[in-house]
Amino acid sequence: MSTPSKQASAHDYRIPAKSPWAGSWRIAAVIGALGLGGAAYGYTQDADRFAFSYLFALWLPLSIALGALFFVMVLHVTKASWGVTVRRVAEMFMRPMPMFAVLVIPLVLLMPHLFPWLGAKHPAGPVADTSAEHAGHRGPAAASEEPLAEARGAQDKEPAAFRDMPYAAPKPLEHAEAREEQQILAHKAIYLNKRFFLARLIGYLLIWAWLAQRYFRWSTEQDKTRALENTSAAQSFAPGGLILFGLTLTFFSFDWFLSINPTWYSTIFGVQLFSQAALAFTAILILVTLGLRKSGILGDAVNVEHFHDLGKLLFGWIAFWSYITFAQFFLTWYSNIPDEVAFFHARWHDNGGTWKSLSLALVALHFFVPFWFLMSRNVKRRLPLLGLGAVCMLVMHVLEVYWIILPVYGPLAFNFVDVACAVGLVGVYMAAVLRGMEDYALVPVGDPRLDRALNFENA
Amino acid sequence: METQTRSGRPDERRVPTIIVAEFDTARDVLHAAEKVRDAGYQRWDTHTPFPVHGMDRAMGLDDSRLGWIVICCAVTGLAGAVVMMHWMNGIDYPLIVGDKPGGAPGALPSMVPIIFELTVLLSAFGAVFGMLGLNRLPQHHHPVFGSDRIRAATDDKFFISIEADDPKFDVDKTRALLEKAHASYVEVVEEDAS
């Protein structure tokens, strides 16, 4: 009211030819190609390791693309006007969804290296539990007992009856466990078999690509036609789209992240991956929008009020992620059933304890520090500080995905293939995103709610 | 400009308690609020049918202090829960549940639900009661309700009210200020002197 209504037509929100953003996709593509080259070399060195690194690397861009798809659909389902000015950037991030059908091919070829139910033998995996690390001194039963003693900090306070509990000889137990795991896998074969698995994968990729393409077309068509029907179509489709999204993401996470450790169960696992995706995408949306705004491409369309809201969203996702992740840990920790604690053992006491510091770092830097840091309104409205928070969350996202996948492979040991795969896949994905940004206005100029979004203020 | 006082028994002395000025548009009330702010009034308020963007600045309001109240409550709840759980399960009546002795650092996860709940509970109390306190609520009566026209603030009119106990309050000067700020109607609400 105090300021004259900002007009959408004053600015075309396109990347000018002289802007550093124009042509930046080539840099990303070159970096991505170099990374993929390094990854290919890594494959020739150690195919097992490559498979795990590639799975880790694939989820980085895929989680961001899925987070973008979710964000766009949520904006439509809530009919939110504040987010209209940042929606196009989100649409750019979801648009390259079809390329994952190509990027996933190496993993499909390497499935026997990843999945125990296809015969993979992980160095520290559940089936190969008799490996050098455990051999001799510690059977599975003993292994589940030891971290407890450590958790309580003082072994001598243990009740005497427990201390002298006679354990059966480790060897027969290991065999019994291996036999039981084989039985579990046989029991799951109806779901975890190659044909059904690939059929599901094709289903997920088709649904995601279809959703992304639909929403992208509805939005970009509207730039020229200003048709209100596009908005109402996008809105009425969003609830069904979100249900499809939730189901596909959950089963995708069961297929690709849970089944590399097929004797472990967690029904909340899909939600955890979803929270990662939403959180990581919000962080990257903040950073890219800050960058575009700094170059003057977005004009005044995205101002501190919108960043304040994005900051609130980022903070909310941090709290959500922490809640989900702790819920998963807490129930496992409390019941302390060997089948379930195996996941956290691999990330705490097993694998030579190498993952312990990363586990603690996740608690500190994925939750504790950013939670208190981003709590204040003043931090969220001070853009460099908000950007700092977003960078922290992106870095921790990469580390968390690493922490979820690589402990199944073995102890924490840095390998250039991890970086090569990550740089390669993220580079290729970002090249597609940046290339797409050059073809469209970066604000949905035909959206009927744009005017309200431009004049939005946090009351 | 029309000015009106509430009719009462004519033989009793009546004193003004509040001046209510009516405006037709959000733009008018916003600019009027800037003038009232610049004139240095303290005890005054605006009443609008919807949130008017920029009104916080126009009224010269600082950020709400509610956040500080809530964070104090939150930290109190957090610390209280840690102390309580540690005292109960670790010191006063040590329990080993699920082979996890209370009180040891390793039992921290078992405290988290209580820590979470108590933090949220005290934060919510702080937010609700802090909000009521900062707004000086509940009140039995506020002089602004002596005006009949103020009801339109929930419909299509915009109001500024300046209370008589404001140190700068002066019936004539205040009325002149509001009229100069393009009020479409100014009402001096009076009550019986007691």
GROMACS .gro file of C-alpha atoms in nm, chain A residues 147-406:
model
  260
  147PRO     CA    1   2.804  -5.109   2.229
  148LEU     CA    2   2.561  -5.125   2.517
  149ALA     CA    3   2.843  -5.157   2.762
  150GLU     CA    4   3.004  -4.865   2.594
  151ALA     CA    5   2.686  -4.664   2.582
  152ARG     CA    6   2.648  -4.685   2.952
  153GLY     CA    7   3.002  -4.563   2.989
  154ALA     CA    8   3.105  -4.787   3.278
  155GLN     CA    9   3.134  -5.154   3.218
  156ASP     CA   10   3.184  -5.242   3.581
  157LYS     CA   11   2.839  -5.119   3.674
  158GLU     CA   12   2.692  -5.397   3.466
  159PRO     CA   13   2.490  -5.641   3.676
  160ALA     CA   14   2.698  -5.942   3.763
  161ALA     CA   15   2.447  -6.181   3.617
  162PHE     CA   16   2.488  -6.013   3.280
  163ARG     CA   17   2.866  -5.994   3.291
  164ASP     CA   18   2.916  -6.364   3.326
  165MET     CA   19   2.644  -6.464   3.086
  166PRO     CA   20   2.778  -6.769   2.907
  167TYR     CA   21   2.779  -6.707   2.535
  168ALA     CA   22   2.767  -6.991   2.292
  169ALA     CA   23   3.073  -7.030   2.079
  170PRO     CA   24   3.064  -6.757   1.811
  171LYS     CA   25   3.118  -6.981   1.512
  172PRO     CA   26   2.791  -7.181   1.518
  173LEU     CA   27   2.598  -6.861   1.585
  174GLU     CA   28   2.746  -6.695   1.279
  175HIS     CA   29   2.642  -6.986   1.068
  176ALA     CA   30   2.295  -6.979   1.219
  177GLU     CA   31   2.267  -6.611   1.143
  178ALA     CA   32   2.387  -6.651   0.787
  179ARG     CA   33   2.138  -6.931   0.741
  180GLU     CA   34   1.856  -6.720   0.878
  181GLU     CA   35   1.948  -6.433   0.651
  182GLN     CA   36   1.932  -6.662   0.355
  183GLN     CA   37   1.584  -6.763   0.470
  184ILE     CA   38   1.478  -6.399   0.500
  185LEU     CA   39   1.604  -6.328   0.149
  186ALA     CA   40   1.424  -6.630   0.013
  187HIS     CA   41   1.110  -6.510   0.183
  188LYS     CA   42   1.147  -6.165   0.024
  189ALA     CA   43   1.219  -6.298  -0.322
  190ILE     CA   44   0.865  -6.229  -0.433
  191TYR     CA   45   0.938  -5.856  -0.398
  192LEU     CA   46   1.316  -5.845  -0.434
  193ASN     CA   47   1.371  -6.015  -0.766
  194LYS     CA   48   1.534  -5.863  -1.066
  195ARG     CA   49   1.236  -5.852  -1.300
  196PHE     CA   50   0.990  -5.691  -1.059
  197PHE     CA   51   1.262  -5.457  -0.931
  198LEU     CA   52   1.334  -5.324  -1.280
  199ALA     CA   53   0.966  -5.294  -1.360
  200ARG     CA   54   0.921  -5.082  -1.048
  201LEU     CA   55   1.223  -4.869  -1.137
  202ILE     CA   56   1.077  -4.797  -1.480
  203GLY     CA   57   0.747  -4.712  -1.313
  204TYR     CA   58   0.908  -4.462  -1.072
  205LEU     CA   59   1.106  -4.292  -1.347
  206LEU     CA   60   0.805  -4.269  -1.578
  207ILE     CA   61   0.580  -4.125  -1.308
  208TRP     CA   62   0.839  -3.868  -1.200
  209ALA     CA   63   0.920  -3.763  -1.556
  210TRP     CA   64   0.551  -3.742  -1.639
  211LEU     CA   65   0.471  -3.529  -1.333
  212ALA     CA   66   0.767  -3.298  -1.391
  213GLN     CA   67   0.689  -3.256  -1.758
  214ARG     CA   68   0.320  -3.185  -1.692
  215TYR     CA   69   0.392  -2.918  -1.434
  216PHE     CA   70   0.665  -2.762  -1.641
  217ARG     CA   71   0.442  -2.734  -1.946
  218TRP     CA   72   0.145  -2.593  -1.754
  219SER     CA   73   0.366  -2.323  -1.611
  220THR     CA   74   0.568  -2.224  -1.917
  221GLU     CA   75   0.266  -2.224  -2.148
  222GLN     CA   76   0.109  -1.972  -1.916
  223ASP     CA   77   0.397  -1.729  -1.975
  224LYS     CA   78   0.255  -1.659  -2.319
  225THR     CA   79  -0.114  -1.746  -2.296
  226ARG     CA   80  -0.181  -1.620  -1.939
  227ALA     CA   81  -0.449  -1.891  -1.935
  228LEU     CA   82  -0.614  -1.933  -1.596
  229GLU     CA   83  -0.706  -2.290  -1.689
  230ASN     CA   84  -0.342  -2.391  -1.650
  231THR     CA   85  -0.339  -2.280  -1.288
  232SER     CA   86  -0.663  -2.457  -1.205
  233ALA     CA   87  -0.547  -2.772  -1.386
  234ALA     CA   88  -0.217  -2.769  -1.195
  235GLN     CA   89  -0.402  -2.716  -0.869
  236SER     CA   90  -0.660  -2.986  -0.913
  237PHE     CA   91  -0.395  -3.234  -1.024
  238ALA     CA   92  -0.161  -3.161  -0.734
  239PRO     CA   93  -0.322  -3.378  -0.460
  240GLY     CA   94  -0.314  -3.689  -0.676
  241GLY     CA   95   0.035  -3.601  -0.791
  242LEU     CA   96   0.154  -3.570  -0.431
  243ILE     CA   97   0.009  -3.911  -0.342
  244LEU     CA   98   0.187  -4.064  -0.642
  245PHE     CA   99   0.503  -3.883  -0.541
  246GLY     CA  100   0.486  -4.011  -0.183
  247LEU     CA  101   0.428  -4.370  -0.286
  248THR     CA  102   0.695  -4.377  -0.555
  249LEU     CA  103   0.957  -4.209  -0.339
  250THR     CA  104   0.888  -4.446  -0.048
  251PHE     CA  105   0.914  -4.759  -0.258
  252PHE     CA  106   1.214  -4.620  -0.446
  253SER     CA  107   1.392  -4.573  -0.117
  254PHE     CA  108   1.299  -4.926  -0.007
  255ASP     CA  109   1.426  -5.065  -0.337
  256TRP     CA  110   1.753  -4.880  -0.372
  257PHE     CA  111   1.862  -4.782  -0.022
  258LEU     CA  112   1.701  -5.032   0.209
  259SER     CA  113   1.760  -5.342   0.000
  260ILE     CA  114   2.138  -5.300  -0.010
  261ASN     CA  115   2.099  -5.423   0.348
  262PRO     CA  116   1.798  -5.649   0.299
  263THR     CA  117   1.775  -5.797   0.648
  264TRP     CA  118   1.728  -5.454   0.803
  265TYR     CA  119   1.382  -5.304   0.844
  266SER     CA  120   1.268  -4.947   0.883
  267THR     CA  121   0.921  -4.842   0.780
  268ILE     CA  122   1.006  -4.474   0.826
  269PHE     CA  123   1.301  -4.493   0.588
  270GLY     CA  124   1.109  -4.351   0.292
  271VAL     CA  125   1.004  -4.051   0.498
  272GLN     CA  126   1.363  -3.994   0.599
  273LEU     CA  127   1.476  -3.982   0.238
  274PHE     CA  128   1.184  -3.753   0.160
  275SER     CA  129   1.288  -3.513   0.436
  276GLN     CA  130   1.643  -3.514   0.296
  277ALA     CA  131   1.516  -3.432  -0.050
  278ALA     CA  132   1.290  -3.150   0.066
  279LEU     CA  133   1.560  -3.004   0.290
  280ALA     CA  134   1.836  -3.021   0.031
  281PHE     CA  135   1.617  -2.869  -0.236
  282THR     CA  136   1.510  -2.579  -0.014
  283ALA     CA  137   1.877  -2.509   0.058
  284ILE     CA  138   1.977  -2.509  -0.307
  285LEU     CA  139   1.672  -2.301  -0.402
  286ILE     CA  140   1.782  -2.036  -0.152
  287LEU     CA  141   2.137  -2.035  -0.285
  288VAL     CA  142   2.047  -2.025  -0.655
  289THR     CA  143   1.782  -1.758  -0.601
  290LEU     CA  144   2.033  -1.552  -0.402
  291GLY     CA  145   2.278  -1.585  -0.690
  292LEU     CA  146   2.024  -1.491  -0.956
  293ARG     CA  147   1.910  -1.196  -0.750
  294LYS     CA  148   2.266  -1.075  -0.705
  295SER     CA  149   2.309  -1.074  -1.082
  296GLY     CA  150   1.996  -0.860  -1.108
  297ILE     CA  151   1.810  -1.117  -1.319
  298LEU     CA  152   1.519  -1.143  -1.079
  299GLY     CA  153   1.493  -0.767  -1.034
  300ASP     CA  154   1.283  -0.703  -0.727
  301ALA     CA  155   1.069  -1.014  -0.777
  302VAL     CA  156   1.238  -1.206  -0.497
  303ASN     CA  157   1.305  -0.984  -0.200
  304VAL     CA  158   1.386  -1.028   0.165
  305GLU     CA  159   1.025  -1.122   0.241
  306HIS     CA  160   1.044  -1.424   0.012
  307PHE     CA  161   1.382  -1.524   0.150
  308HIS     CA  162   1.240  -1.496   0.498
  309ASP     CA  163   0.973  -1.748   0.401
  310LEU     CA  164   1.224  -1.977   0.234
  311GLY     CA  165   1.430  -1.954   0.551
  312LYS     CA  166   1.128  -2.055   0.757
  313LEU     CA  167   1.077  -2.348   0.525
  314LEU     CA  168   1.442  -2.448   0.558
  315PHE     CA  169   1.416  -2.428   0.935
  316GLY     CA  170   1.097  -2.633   0.928
  317TRP     CA  171   1.260  -2.905   0.719
  318ILE     CA  172   1.556  -2.917   0.958
  319ALA     CA  173   1.316  -2.978   1.245
  320PHE     CA  174   1.126  -3.235   1.038
  321TRP     CA  175   1.441  -3.419   0.935
  322SER     CA  176   1.560  -3.428   1.294
  323TYR     CA  177   1.227  -3.559   1.417
  324ILE     CA  178   1.213  -3.838   1.158
  325THR     CA  179   1.576  -3.936   1.188
  326PHE     CA  180   1.562  -3.942   1.565
  327ALA     CA  181   1.238  -4.139   1.560
  328GLN     CA  182   1.409  -4.405   1.352
  329PHE     CA  183   1.714  -4.412   1.576
  330PHE     CA  184   1.519  -4.400   1.900
  331LEU     CA  185   1.297  -4.702   1.840
  332THR     CA  186   1.592  -4.904   1.717
  333TRP     CA  187   1.808  -4.800   2.010
  334TYR     CA  188   1.540  -4.869   2.268
  335SER     CA  189   1.434  -5.213   2.152
  336ASN     CA  190   1.791  -5.316   2.079
  337ILE     CA  191   1.702  -5.612   1.859
  338PRO     CA  192   2.007  -5.739   1.670
  339ASP     CA  193   1.833  -5.731   1.332
  340GLU     CA  194   1.746  -5.367   1.376
  341VAL     CA  195   2.054  -5.229   1.548
  342ALA     CA  196   2.274  -5.365   1.269
  343PHE     CA  197   2.217  -5.040   1.079
  344PHE     CA  198   2.345  -4.822   1.360
  345HIS     CA  199   2.621  -5.063   1.454
  346ALA     CA  200   2.764  -5.030   1.107
  347ARG     CA  201   2.770  -4.653   1.163
  348TRP     CA  202   2.892  -4.653   1.519
  349HIS     CA  203   3.088  -4.943   1.658
  350ASP     CA  204   3.139  -5.174   1.366
  351ASN     CA  205   3.353  -5.092   1.066
  352GLY     CA  206   3.630  -5.022   1.315
  353GLY     CA  207   3.434  -4.729   1.459
  354THR     CA  208   3.536  -4.518   1.162
  355TRP     CA  209   3.185  -4.382   1.105
  356LYS     CA  210   3.139  -4.266   1.463
  357SER     CA  211   3.269  -3.915   1.406
  358LEU     CA  212   3.047  -3.867   1.102
  359SER     CA  213   2.745  -3.991   1.297
  360LEU     CA  214   2.815  -3.732   1.566
  361ALA     CA  215   2.879  -3.466   1.303
  362LEU     CA  216   2.533  -3.531   1.160
  363VAL     CA  217   2.372  -3.475   1.498
  364ALA     CA  218   2.571  -3.157   1.551
  365LEU     CA  219   2.570  -2.998   1.205
  366HIS     CA  220   2.261  -3.141   1.043
  367PHE     CA  221   2.047  -3.060   1.343
  368PHE     CA  222   2.186  -2.889   1.649
  369VAL     CA  223   2.388  -2.598   1.510
  370PRO     CA  224   2.165  -2.500   1.213
  371PHE     CA  225   1.852  -2.544   1.425
  372TRP     CA  226   1.960  -2.280   1.676
  373PHE     CA  227   2.132  -2.071   1.410
  374LEU     CA  228   1.830  -2.038   1.182
  375MET     CA  229   1.577  -1.997   1.460
  376SER     CA  230   1.589  -1.619   1.476
  377ARG     CA  231   1.389  -1.404   1.238
  378ASN     CA  232   1.685  -1.167   1.209
  379VAL     CA  233   1.913  -1.442   1.077
  380LYS     CA  234   1.659  -1.551   0.818
  381ARG     CA  235   1.620  -1.194   0.697
  382ARG     CA  236   1.996  -1.129   0.675
  383LEU     CA  237   2.067  -1.287   0.341
  384PRO     CA  238   2.439  -1.372   0.381
  385LEU     CA  239   2.358  -1.555   0.706
  386LEU     CA  240   2.066  -1.736   0.546
  387GLY     CA  241   2.298  -1.837   0.260
  388LEU     CA  242   2.548  -1.967   0.515
  389GLY     CA  243   2.278  -2.183   0.672
  390ALA     CA  244   2.179  -2.315   0.329
  391VAL     CA  245   2.541  -2.401   0.245
  392CYS     CA  246   2.571  -2.588   0.576
  393MET     CA  247   2.259  -2.791   0.497
  394LEU     CA  248   2.379  -2.878   0.147
  395VAL     CA  249   2.717  -2.997   0.272
  396MET     CA  250   2.550  -3.201   0.544
  397HIS     CA  251   2.308  -3.344   0.289
  398VAL     CA  252   2.600  -3.481   0.088
  399LEU     CA  253   2.758  -3.622   0.402
  400GLU     CA  254   2.433  -3.778   0.519
  401VAL     CA  255   2.371  -3.955   0.189
  402TYR     CA  256   2.729  -4.080   0.211
  403TRP     CA  257   2.662  -4.193   0.567
  404ILE     CA  258   2.350  -4.383   0.464
  405ILE     CA  259   2.503  -4.577   0.176
  406LEU     CA  260   2.876  -4.624   0.221
   0.00000   0.00000   0.00000
